[in-house]
Coordinates of N, CA and C in Angstrom, one line a residue:
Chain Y
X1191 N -2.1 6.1 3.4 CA -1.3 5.2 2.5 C -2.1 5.0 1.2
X1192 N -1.3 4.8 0.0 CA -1.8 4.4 -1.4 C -2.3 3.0 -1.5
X1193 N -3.7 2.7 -1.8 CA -3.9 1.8 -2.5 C -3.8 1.4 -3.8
X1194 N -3.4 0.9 -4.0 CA -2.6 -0.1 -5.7 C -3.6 -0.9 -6.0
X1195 N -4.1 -1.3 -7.2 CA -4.9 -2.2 -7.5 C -4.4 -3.0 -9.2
X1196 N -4.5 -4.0 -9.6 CA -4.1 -4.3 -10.6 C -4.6 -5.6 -11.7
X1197 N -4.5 -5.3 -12.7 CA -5.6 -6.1 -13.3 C -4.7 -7.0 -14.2
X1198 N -4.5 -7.9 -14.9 CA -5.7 -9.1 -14.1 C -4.8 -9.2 -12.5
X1199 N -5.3 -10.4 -12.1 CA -4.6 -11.0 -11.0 C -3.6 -12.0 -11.4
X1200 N -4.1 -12.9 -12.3 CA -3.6 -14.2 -12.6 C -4.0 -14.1 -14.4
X1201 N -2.8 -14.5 -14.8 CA -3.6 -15.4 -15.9 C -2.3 -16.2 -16.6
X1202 N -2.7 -17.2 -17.5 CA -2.0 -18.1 -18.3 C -2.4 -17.8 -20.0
X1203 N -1.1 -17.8 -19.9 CA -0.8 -17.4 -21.6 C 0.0 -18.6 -22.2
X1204 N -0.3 -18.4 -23.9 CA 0.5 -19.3 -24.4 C 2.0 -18.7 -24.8
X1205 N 2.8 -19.3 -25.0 CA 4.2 -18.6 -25.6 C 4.0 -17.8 -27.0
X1206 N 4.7 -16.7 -27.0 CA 4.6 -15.7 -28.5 C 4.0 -14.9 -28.1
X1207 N 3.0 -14.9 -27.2 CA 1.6 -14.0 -27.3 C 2.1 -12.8 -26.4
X1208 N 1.3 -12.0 -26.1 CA 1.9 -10.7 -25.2 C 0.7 -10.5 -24.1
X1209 N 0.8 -9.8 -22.8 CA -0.4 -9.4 -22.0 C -0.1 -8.1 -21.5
X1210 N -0.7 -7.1 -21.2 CA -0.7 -5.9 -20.7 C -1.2 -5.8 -18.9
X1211 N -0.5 -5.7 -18.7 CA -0.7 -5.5 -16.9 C -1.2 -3.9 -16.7
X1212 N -2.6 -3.8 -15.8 CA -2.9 -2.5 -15.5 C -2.7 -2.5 -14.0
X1213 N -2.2 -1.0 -13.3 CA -2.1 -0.5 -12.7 C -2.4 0.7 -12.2
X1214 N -3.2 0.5 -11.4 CA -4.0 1.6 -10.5 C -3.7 2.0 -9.0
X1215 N -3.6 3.6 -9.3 CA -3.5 4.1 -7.7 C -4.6 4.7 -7.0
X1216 N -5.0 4.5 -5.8 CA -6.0 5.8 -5.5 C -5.9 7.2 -5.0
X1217 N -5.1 7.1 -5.4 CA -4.1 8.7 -5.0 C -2.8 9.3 -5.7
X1218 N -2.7 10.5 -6.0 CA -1.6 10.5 -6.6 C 0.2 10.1 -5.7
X1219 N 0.7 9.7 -6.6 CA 2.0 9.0 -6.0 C 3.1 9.7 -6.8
X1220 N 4.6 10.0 -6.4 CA 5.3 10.3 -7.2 C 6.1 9.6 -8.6
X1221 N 6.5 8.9 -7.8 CA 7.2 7.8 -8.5 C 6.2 6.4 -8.7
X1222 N 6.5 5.8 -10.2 CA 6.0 4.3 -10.4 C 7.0 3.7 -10.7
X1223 N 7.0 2.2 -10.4 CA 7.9 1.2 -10.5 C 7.4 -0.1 -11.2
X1224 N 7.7 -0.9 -11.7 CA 7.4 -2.1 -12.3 C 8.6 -3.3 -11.5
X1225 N 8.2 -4.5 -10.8 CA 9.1 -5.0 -10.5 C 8.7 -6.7 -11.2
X1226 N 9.2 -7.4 -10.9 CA 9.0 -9.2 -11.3 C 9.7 -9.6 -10.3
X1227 N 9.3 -10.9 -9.9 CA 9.8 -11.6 -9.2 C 9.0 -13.1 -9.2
X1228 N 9.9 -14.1 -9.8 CA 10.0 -15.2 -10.5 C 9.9 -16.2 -9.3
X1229 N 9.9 -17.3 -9.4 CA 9.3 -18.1 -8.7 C 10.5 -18.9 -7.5
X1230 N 10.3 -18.0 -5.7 CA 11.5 -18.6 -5.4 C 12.5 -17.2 -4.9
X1231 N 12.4 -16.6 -5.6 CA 13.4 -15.6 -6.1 C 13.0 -13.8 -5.1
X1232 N 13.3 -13.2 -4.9 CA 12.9 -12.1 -4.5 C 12.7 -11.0 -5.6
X1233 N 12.3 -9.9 -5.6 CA 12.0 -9.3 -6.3 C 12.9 -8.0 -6.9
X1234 N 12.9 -8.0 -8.5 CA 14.1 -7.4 -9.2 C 13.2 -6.3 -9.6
X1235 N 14.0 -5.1 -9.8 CA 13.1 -3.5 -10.2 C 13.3 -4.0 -12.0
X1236 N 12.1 -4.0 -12.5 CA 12.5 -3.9 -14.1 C 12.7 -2.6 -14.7
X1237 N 11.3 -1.4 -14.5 CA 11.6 -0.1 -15.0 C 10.9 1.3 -14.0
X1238 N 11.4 2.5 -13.8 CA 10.6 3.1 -13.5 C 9.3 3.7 -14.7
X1239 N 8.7 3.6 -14.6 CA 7.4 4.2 -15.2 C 7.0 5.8 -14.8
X1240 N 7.8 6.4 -15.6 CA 7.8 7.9 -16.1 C 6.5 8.9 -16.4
X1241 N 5.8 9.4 -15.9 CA 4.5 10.1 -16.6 C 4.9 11.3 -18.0
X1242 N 4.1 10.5 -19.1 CA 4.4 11.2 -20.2 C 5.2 10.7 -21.0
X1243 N 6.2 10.3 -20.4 CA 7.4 9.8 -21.2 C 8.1 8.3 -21.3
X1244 N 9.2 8.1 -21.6 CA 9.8 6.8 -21.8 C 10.0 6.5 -20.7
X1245 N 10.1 4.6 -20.0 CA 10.2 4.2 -19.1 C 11.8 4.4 -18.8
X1246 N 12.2 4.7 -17.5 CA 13.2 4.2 -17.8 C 13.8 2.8 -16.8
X1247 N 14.6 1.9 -17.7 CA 14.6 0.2 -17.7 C 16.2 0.4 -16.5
X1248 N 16.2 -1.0 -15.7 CA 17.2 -1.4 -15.7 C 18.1 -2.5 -15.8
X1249 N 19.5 -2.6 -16.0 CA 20.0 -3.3 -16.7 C 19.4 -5.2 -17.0
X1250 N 19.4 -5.3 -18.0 CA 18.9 -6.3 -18.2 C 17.7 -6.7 -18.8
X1251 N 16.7 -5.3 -18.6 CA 15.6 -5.1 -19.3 C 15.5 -3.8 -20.7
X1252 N 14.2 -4.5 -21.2 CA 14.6 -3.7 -22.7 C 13.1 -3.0 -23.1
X1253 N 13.0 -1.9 -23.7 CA 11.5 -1.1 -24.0 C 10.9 -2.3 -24.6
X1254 N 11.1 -3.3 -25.9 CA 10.7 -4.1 -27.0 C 10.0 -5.1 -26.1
X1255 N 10.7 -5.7 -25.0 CA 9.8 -6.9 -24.2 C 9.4 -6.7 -23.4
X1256 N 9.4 -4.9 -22.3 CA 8.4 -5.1 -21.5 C 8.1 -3.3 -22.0
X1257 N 7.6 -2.7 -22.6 CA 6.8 -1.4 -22.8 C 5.7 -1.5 -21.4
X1258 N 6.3 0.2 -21.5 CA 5.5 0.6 -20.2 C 5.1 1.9 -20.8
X1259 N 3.7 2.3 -20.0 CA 2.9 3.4 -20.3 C 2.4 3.7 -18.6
X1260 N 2.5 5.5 -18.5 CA 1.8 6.1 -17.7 C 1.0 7.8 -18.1
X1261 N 0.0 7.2 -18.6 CA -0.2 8.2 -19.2 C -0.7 9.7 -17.9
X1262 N -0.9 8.9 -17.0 CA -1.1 10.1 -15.8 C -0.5 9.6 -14.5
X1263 N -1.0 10.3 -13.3 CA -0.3 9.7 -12.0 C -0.4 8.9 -11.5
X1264 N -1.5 8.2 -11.6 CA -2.0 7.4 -10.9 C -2.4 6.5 -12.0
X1265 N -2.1 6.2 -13.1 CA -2.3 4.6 -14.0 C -1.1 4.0 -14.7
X1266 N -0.5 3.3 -14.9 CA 0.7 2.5 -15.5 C 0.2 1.4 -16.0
X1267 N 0.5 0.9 -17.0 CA 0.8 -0.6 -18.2 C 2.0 -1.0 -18.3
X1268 N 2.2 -2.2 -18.3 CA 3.4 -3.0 -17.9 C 2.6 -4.1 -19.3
X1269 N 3.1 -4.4 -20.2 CA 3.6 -5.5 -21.3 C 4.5 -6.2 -21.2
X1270 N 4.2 -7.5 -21.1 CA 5.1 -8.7 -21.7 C 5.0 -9.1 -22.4
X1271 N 6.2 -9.0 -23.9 CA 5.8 -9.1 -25.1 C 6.6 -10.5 -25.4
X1272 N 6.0 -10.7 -26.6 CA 6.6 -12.2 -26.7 C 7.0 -12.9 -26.2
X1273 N 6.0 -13.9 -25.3 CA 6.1 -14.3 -23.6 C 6.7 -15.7 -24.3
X1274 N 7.6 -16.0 -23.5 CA 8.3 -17.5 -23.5 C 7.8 -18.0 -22.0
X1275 N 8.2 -19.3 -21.5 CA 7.9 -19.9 -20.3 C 8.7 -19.2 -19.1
X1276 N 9.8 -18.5 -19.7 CA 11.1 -17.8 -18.4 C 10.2 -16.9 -17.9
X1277 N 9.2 -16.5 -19.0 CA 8.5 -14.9 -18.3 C 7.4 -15.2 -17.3
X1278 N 7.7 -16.4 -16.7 CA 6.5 -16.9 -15.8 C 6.9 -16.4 -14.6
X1279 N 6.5 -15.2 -13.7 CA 6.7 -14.8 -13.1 C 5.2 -13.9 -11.9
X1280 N 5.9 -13.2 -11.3 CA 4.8 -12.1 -10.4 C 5.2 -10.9 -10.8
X1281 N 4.4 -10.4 -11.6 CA 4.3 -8.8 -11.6 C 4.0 -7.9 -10.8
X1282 N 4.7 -7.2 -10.1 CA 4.4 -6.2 -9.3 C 4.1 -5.0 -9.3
X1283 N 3.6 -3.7 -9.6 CA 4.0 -2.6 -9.6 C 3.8 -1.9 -8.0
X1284 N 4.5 -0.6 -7.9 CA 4.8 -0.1 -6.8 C 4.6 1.8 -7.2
X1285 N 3.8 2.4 -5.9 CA 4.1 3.3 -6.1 C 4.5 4.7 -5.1
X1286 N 5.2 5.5 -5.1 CA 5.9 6.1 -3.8 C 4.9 7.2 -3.6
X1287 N 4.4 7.3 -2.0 CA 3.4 8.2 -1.6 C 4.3 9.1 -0.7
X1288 N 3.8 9.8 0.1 CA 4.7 10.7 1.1 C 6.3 10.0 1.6
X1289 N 5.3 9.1 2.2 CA 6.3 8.3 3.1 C 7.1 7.4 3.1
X1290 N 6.8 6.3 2.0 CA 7.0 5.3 1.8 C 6.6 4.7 0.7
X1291 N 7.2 3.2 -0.2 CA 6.7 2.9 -1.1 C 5.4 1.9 -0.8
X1292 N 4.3 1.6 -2.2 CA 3.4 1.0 -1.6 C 3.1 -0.4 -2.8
X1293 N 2.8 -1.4 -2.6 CA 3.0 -2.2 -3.6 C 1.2 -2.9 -4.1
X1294 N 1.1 -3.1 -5.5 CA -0.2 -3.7 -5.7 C 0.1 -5.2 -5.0
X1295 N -0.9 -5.8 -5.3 CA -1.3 -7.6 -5.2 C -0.6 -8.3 -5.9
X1296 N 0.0 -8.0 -7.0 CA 0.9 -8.8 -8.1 C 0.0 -9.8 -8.9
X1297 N 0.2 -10.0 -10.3 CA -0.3 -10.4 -11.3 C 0.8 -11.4 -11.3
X1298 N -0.3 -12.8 -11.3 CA 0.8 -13.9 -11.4 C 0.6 -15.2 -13.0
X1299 N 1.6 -14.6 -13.8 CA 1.7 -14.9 -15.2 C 2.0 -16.5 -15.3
X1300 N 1.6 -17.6 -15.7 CA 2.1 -18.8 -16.3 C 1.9 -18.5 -18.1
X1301 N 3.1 -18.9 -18.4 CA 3.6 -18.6 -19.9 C 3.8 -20.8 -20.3
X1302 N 2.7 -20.7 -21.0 CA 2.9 -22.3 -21.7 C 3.7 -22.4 -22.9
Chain O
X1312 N 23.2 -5.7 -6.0 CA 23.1 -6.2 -4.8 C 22.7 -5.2 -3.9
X1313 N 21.7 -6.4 -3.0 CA 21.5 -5.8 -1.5 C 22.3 -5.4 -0.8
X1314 N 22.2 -3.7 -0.1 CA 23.2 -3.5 1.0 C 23.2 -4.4 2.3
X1315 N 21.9 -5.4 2.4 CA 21.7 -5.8 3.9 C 22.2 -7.4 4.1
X1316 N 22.4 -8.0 5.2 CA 22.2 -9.6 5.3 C 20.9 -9.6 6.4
X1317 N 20.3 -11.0 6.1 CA 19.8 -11.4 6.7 C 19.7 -12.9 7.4
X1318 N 19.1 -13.3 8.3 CA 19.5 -14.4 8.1 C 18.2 -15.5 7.5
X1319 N 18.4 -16.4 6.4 CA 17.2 -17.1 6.0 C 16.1 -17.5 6.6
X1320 N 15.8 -18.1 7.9 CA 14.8 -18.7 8.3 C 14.9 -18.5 9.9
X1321 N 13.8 -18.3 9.8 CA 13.6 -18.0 11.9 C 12.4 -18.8 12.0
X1322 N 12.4 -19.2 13.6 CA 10.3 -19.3 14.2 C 10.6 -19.0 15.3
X1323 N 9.4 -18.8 15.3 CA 9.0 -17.9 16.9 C 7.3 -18.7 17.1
X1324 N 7.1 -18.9 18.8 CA 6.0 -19.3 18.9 C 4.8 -17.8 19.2
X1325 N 3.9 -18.3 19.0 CA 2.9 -18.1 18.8 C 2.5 -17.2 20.6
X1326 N 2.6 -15.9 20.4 CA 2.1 -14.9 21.6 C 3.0 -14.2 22.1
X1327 N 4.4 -14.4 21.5 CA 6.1 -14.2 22.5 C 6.5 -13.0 21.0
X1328 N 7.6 -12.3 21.4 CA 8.2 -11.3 20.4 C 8.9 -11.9 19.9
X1329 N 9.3 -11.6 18.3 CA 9.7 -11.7 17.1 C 10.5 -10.9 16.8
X1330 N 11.9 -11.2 16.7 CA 13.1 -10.6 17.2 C 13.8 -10.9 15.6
X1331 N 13.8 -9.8 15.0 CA 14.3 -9.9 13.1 C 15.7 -9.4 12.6
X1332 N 16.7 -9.6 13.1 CA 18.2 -8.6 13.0 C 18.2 -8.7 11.1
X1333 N 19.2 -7.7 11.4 CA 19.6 -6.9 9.8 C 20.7 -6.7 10.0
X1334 N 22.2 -6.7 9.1 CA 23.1 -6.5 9.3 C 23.3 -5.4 7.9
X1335 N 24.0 -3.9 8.0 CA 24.1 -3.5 6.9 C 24.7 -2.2 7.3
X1336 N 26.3 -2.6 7.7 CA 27.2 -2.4 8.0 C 27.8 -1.0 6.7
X1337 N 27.3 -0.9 5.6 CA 27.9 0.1 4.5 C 27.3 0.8 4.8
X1338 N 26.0 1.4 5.4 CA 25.1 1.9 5.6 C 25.6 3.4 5.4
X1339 N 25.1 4.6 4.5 CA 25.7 5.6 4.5 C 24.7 6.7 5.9
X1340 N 25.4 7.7 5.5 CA 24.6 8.9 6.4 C 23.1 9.2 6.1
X1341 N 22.6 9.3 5.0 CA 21.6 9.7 4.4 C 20.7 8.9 3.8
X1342 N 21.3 7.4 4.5 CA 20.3 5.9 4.2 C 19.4 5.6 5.3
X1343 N 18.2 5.3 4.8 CA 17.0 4.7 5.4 C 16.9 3.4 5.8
X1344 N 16.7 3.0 6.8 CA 16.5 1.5 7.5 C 14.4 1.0 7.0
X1345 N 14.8 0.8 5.9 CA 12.8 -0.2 5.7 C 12.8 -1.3 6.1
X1346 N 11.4 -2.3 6.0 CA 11.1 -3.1 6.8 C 10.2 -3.1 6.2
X1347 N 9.9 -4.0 5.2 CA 8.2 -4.9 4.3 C 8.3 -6.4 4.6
X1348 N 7.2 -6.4 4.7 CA 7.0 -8.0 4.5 C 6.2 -8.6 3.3
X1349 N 6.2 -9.7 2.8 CA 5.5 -10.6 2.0 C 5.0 -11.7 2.7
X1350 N 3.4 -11.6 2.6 CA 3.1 -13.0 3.0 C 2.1 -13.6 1.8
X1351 N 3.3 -15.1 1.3 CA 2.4 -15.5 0.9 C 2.2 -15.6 -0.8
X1352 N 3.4 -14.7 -0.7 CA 3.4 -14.0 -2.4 C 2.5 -13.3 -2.9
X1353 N 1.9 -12.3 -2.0 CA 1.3 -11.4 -1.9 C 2.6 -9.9 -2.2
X1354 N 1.2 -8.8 -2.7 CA 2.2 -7.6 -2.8 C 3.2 -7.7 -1.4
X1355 N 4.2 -7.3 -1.5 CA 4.6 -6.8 0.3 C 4.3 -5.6 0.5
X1356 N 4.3 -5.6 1.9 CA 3.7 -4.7 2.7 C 4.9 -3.8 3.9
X1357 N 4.2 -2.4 3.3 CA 5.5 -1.5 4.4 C 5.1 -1.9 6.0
X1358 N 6.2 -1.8 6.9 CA 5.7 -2.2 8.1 C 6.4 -0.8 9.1
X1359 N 7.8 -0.6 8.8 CA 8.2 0.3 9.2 C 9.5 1.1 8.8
X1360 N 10.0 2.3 9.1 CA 11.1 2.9 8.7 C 11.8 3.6 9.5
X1361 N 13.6 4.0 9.4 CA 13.6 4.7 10.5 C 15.2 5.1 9.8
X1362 N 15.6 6.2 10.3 CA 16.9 6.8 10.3 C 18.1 6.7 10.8
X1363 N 18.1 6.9 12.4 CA 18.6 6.8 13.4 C 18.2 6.7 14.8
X1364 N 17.0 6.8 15.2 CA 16.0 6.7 16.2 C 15.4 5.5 16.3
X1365 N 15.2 5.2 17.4 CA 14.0 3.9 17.3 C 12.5 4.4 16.7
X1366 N 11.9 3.3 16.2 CA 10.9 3.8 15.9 C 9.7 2.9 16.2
X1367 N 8.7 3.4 16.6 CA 7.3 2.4 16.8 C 6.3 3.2 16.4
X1368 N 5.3 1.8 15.8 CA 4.4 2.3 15.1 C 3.0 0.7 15.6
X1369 N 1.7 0.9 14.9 CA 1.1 -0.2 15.5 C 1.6 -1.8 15.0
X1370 N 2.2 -2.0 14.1 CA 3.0 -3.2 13.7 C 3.9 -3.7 14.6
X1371 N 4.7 -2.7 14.7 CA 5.9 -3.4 15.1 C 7.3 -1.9 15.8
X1372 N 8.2 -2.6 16.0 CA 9.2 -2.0 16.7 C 10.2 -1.7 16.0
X1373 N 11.3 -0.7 15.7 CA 12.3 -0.9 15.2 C 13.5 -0.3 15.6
X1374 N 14.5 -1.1 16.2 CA 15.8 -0.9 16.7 C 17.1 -0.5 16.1
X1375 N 18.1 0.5 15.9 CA 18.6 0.5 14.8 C 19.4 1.1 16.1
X1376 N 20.8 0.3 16.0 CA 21.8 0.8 17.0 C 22.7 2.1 16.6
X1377 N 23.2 2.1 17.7 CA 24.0 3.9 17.7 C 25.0 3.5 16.5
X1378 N 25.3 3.0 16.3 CA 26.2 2.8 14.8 C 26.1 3.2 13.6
X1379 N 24.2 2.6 13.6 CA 23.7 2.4 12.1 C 24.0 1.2 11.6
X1380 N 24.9 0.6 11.9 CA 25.5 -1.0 10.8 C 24.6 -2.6 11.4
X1381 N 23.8 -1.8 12.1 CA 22.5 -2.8 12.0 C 21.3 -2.7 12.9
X1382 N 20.4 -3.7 12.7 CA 18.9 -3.4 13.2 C 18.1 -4.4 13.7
X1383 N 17.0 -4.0 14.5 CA 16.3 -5.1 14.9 C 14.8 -4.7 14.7
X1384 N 13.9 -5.9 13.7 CA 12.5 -5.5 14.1 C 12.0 -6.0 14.8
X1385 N 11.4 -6.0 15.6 CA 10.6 -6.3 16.7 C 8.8 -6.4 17.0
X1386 N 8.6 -7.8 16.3 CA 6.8 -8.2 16.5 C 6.2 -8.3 18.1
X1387 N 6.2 -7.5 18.7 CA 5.7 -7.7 20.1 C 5.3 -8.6 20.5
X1388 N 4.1 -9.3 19.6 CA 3.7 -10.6 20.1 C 2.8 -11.0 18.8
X1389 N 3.7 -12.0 18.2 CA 3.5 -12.5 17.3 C 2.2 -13.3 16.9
X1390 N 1.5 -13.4 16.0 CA 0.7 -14.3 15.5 C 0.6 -14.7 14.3
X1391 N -0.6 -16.2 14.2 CA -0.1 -17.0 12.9 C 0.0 -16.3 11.7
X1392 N -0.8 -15.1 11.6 CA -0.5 -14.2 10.0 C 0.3 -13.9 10.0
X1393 N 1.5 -13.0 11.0 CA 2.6 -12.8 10.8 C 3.6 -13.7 10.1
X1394 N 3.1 -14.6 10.2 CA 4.3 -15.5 9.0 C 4.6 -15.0 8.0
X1395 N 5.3 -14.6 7.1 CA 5.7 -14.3 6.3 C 7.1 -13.9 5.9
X1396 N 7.9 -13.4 4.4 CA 9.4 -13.3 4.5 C 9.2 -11.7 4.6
X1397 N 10.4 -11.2 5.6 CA 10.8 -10.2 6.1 C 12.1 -9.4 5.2
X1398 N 11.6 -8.6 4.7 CA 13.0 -7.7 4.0 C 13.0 -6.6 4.8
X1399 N 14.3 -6.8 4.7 CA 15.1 -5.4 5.3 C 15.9 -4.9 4.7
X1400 N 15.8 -3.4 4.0 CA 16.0 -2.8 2.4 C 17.1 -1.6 3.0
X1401 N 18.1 -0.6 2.7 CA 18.5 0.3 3.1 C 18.7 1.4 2.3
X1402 N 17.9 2.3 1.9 CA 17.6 3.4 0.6 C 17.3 4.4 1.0
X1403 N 17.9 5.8 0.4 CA 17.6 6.8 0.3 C 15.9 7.4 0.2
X1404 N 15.9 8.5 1.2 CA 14.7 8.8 1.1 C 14.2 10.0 -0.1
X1405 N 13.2 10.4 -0.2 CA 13.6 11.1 -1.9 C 12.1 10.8 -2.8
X1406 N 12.1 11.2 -3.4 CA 11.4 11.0 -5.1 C 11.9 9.6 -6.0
X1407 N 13.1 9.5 -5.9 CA 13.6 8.0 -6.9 C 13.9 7.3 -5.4
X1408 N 13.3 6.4 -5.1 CA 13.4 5.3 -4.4 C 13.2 3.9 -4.8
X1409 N 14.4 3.7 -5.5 CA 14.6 2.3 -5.9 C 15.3 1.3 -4.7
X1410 N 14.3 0.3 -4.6 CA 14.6 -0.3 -3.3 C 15.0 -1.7 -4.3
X1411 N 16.3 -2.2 -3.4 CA 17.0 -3.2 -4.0 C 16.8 -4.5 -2.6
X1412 N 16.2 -5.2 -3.3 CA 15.6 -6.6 -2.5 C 16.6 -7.6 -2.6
X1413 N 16.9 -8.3 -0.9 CA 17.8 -9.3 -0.6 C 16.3 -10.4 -1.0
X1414 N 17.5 -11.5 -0.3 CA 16.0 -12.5 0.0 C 15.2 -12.7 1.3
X1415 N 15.4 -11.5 2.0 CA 14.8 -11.5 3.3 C 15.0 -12.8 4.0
X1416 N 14.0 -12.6 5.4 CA 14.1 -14.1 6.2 C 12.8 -14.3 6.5
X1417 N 12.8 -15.3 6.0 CA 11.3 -16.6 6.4 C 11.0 -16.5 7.6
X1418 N 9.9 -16.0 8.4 CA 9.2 -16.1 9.2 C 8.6 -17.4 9.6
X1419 N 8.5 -18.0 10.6 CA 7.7 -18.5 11.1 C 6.9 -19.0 12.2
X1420 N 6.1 -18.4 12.4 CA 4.9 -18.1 13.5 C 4.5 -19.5 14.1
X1421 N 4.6 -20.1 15.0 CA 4.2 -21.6 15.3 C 3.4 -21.6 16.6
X1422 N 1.7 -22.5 16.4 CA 1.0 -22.6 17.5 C 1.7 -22.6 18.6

């Protein structure tokens, strides 16, 4: 199985500002995912995270507020730009190994 | 939307099986039966998968009737970490595995 690791864990931001979420695999995985899941709520796919190229988002989400970067197989960045208090959420990323998908710890955002 | 229902909240005591139905009755030919949990609001965690076979693995059990249009996971014998919420996801297996999350069902493990 893939280990996911992701940085930070936690943090609290003020509103306007932006944070960059890292994501690490210990192996290569095919597919990366970016998911959120808000407080309460189960968890919604934001984008796949494409190596090399543009994320691609789904409905509802947009490149401008959450940019995503993979620059290889095993690393992905997830931004939350111009954080308001809605963006207070758990960031998750995920990534698909042989068999199955595998999920990091989740970065848990409070937006003041 | 989730292809699956579940039902919100279960307990089970503490040493006895943990009996998790899934209902997901659209279920096509070429759809996967998953099984993660969350505990905690922690990442979730894969527990099991299956096609059309039962399947066992060291976690847990999983029942998936001659139909396909529903399933059962099965904690042999439960303990207090098992608490957690239970999703039951129904997706294609593949390269693009976009897994679309109900709200699963609350576990609860009691001394």
């Amino acid at each position: 199985s893939a280990v996911i690791s992701q940085k930070p864990s936690r943090d609290i931001c003020q509103r306007g500002t932006s944070l960059t979420i890292q994501c690490q695999v210990d192996s290569q995985v095919t597919m990366m995912f970016w998911y959120r899941q808000q407080p309460g709520q189960s968890l919604t796919l934001i984008a796949t995270a494409n190596q090399g190229s543009e994320a691609t988002y789904e409905s509802g989400f947009v490149i401008d507020k959450f940019p995503i970067s993979r620059p290889n197989l095993t690393f992905s960045t997830l931004t939350v730009s111009n954080m308001s208090p809605e963006d207070s959420s758990i960031y998750l990323c995920s990534g698909v190994g042989k068999e199955t998908q595998y999920f990091g710890p989740g970065t848990r955002l409070l937006v003041l | 939307d989730a292809k699956t229902t579940q039902p919100t909240s279960m307990d089970c005591a503490e040493g006895r099986a943990a009996n998790l139905p899934c209902n997901h009755s659209t279920i096509s030919g070429n759809e996967y039966v998953y099984w993660y949990r969350q505990i905690h609001s922690q990442g979730p965690q894969y527990i099991i998968h299956g096609l059309k076979n039962n399947e066992t693995n060291e976690m847990a059990s999983l029942i998936i009737t001659e139909d396909r249009k529903s399933s059962t996971l099965i904690l042999p014998h439960a303990t207090l970490r098992d608490t957690a919420v239970y999703y039951c996801i129904v997706s294609y297996a593949g390269n693009n595995r976009k897994l679309i999350w109900g709200l699963g069902t609350s576990l609860a493990v009691n001394p």
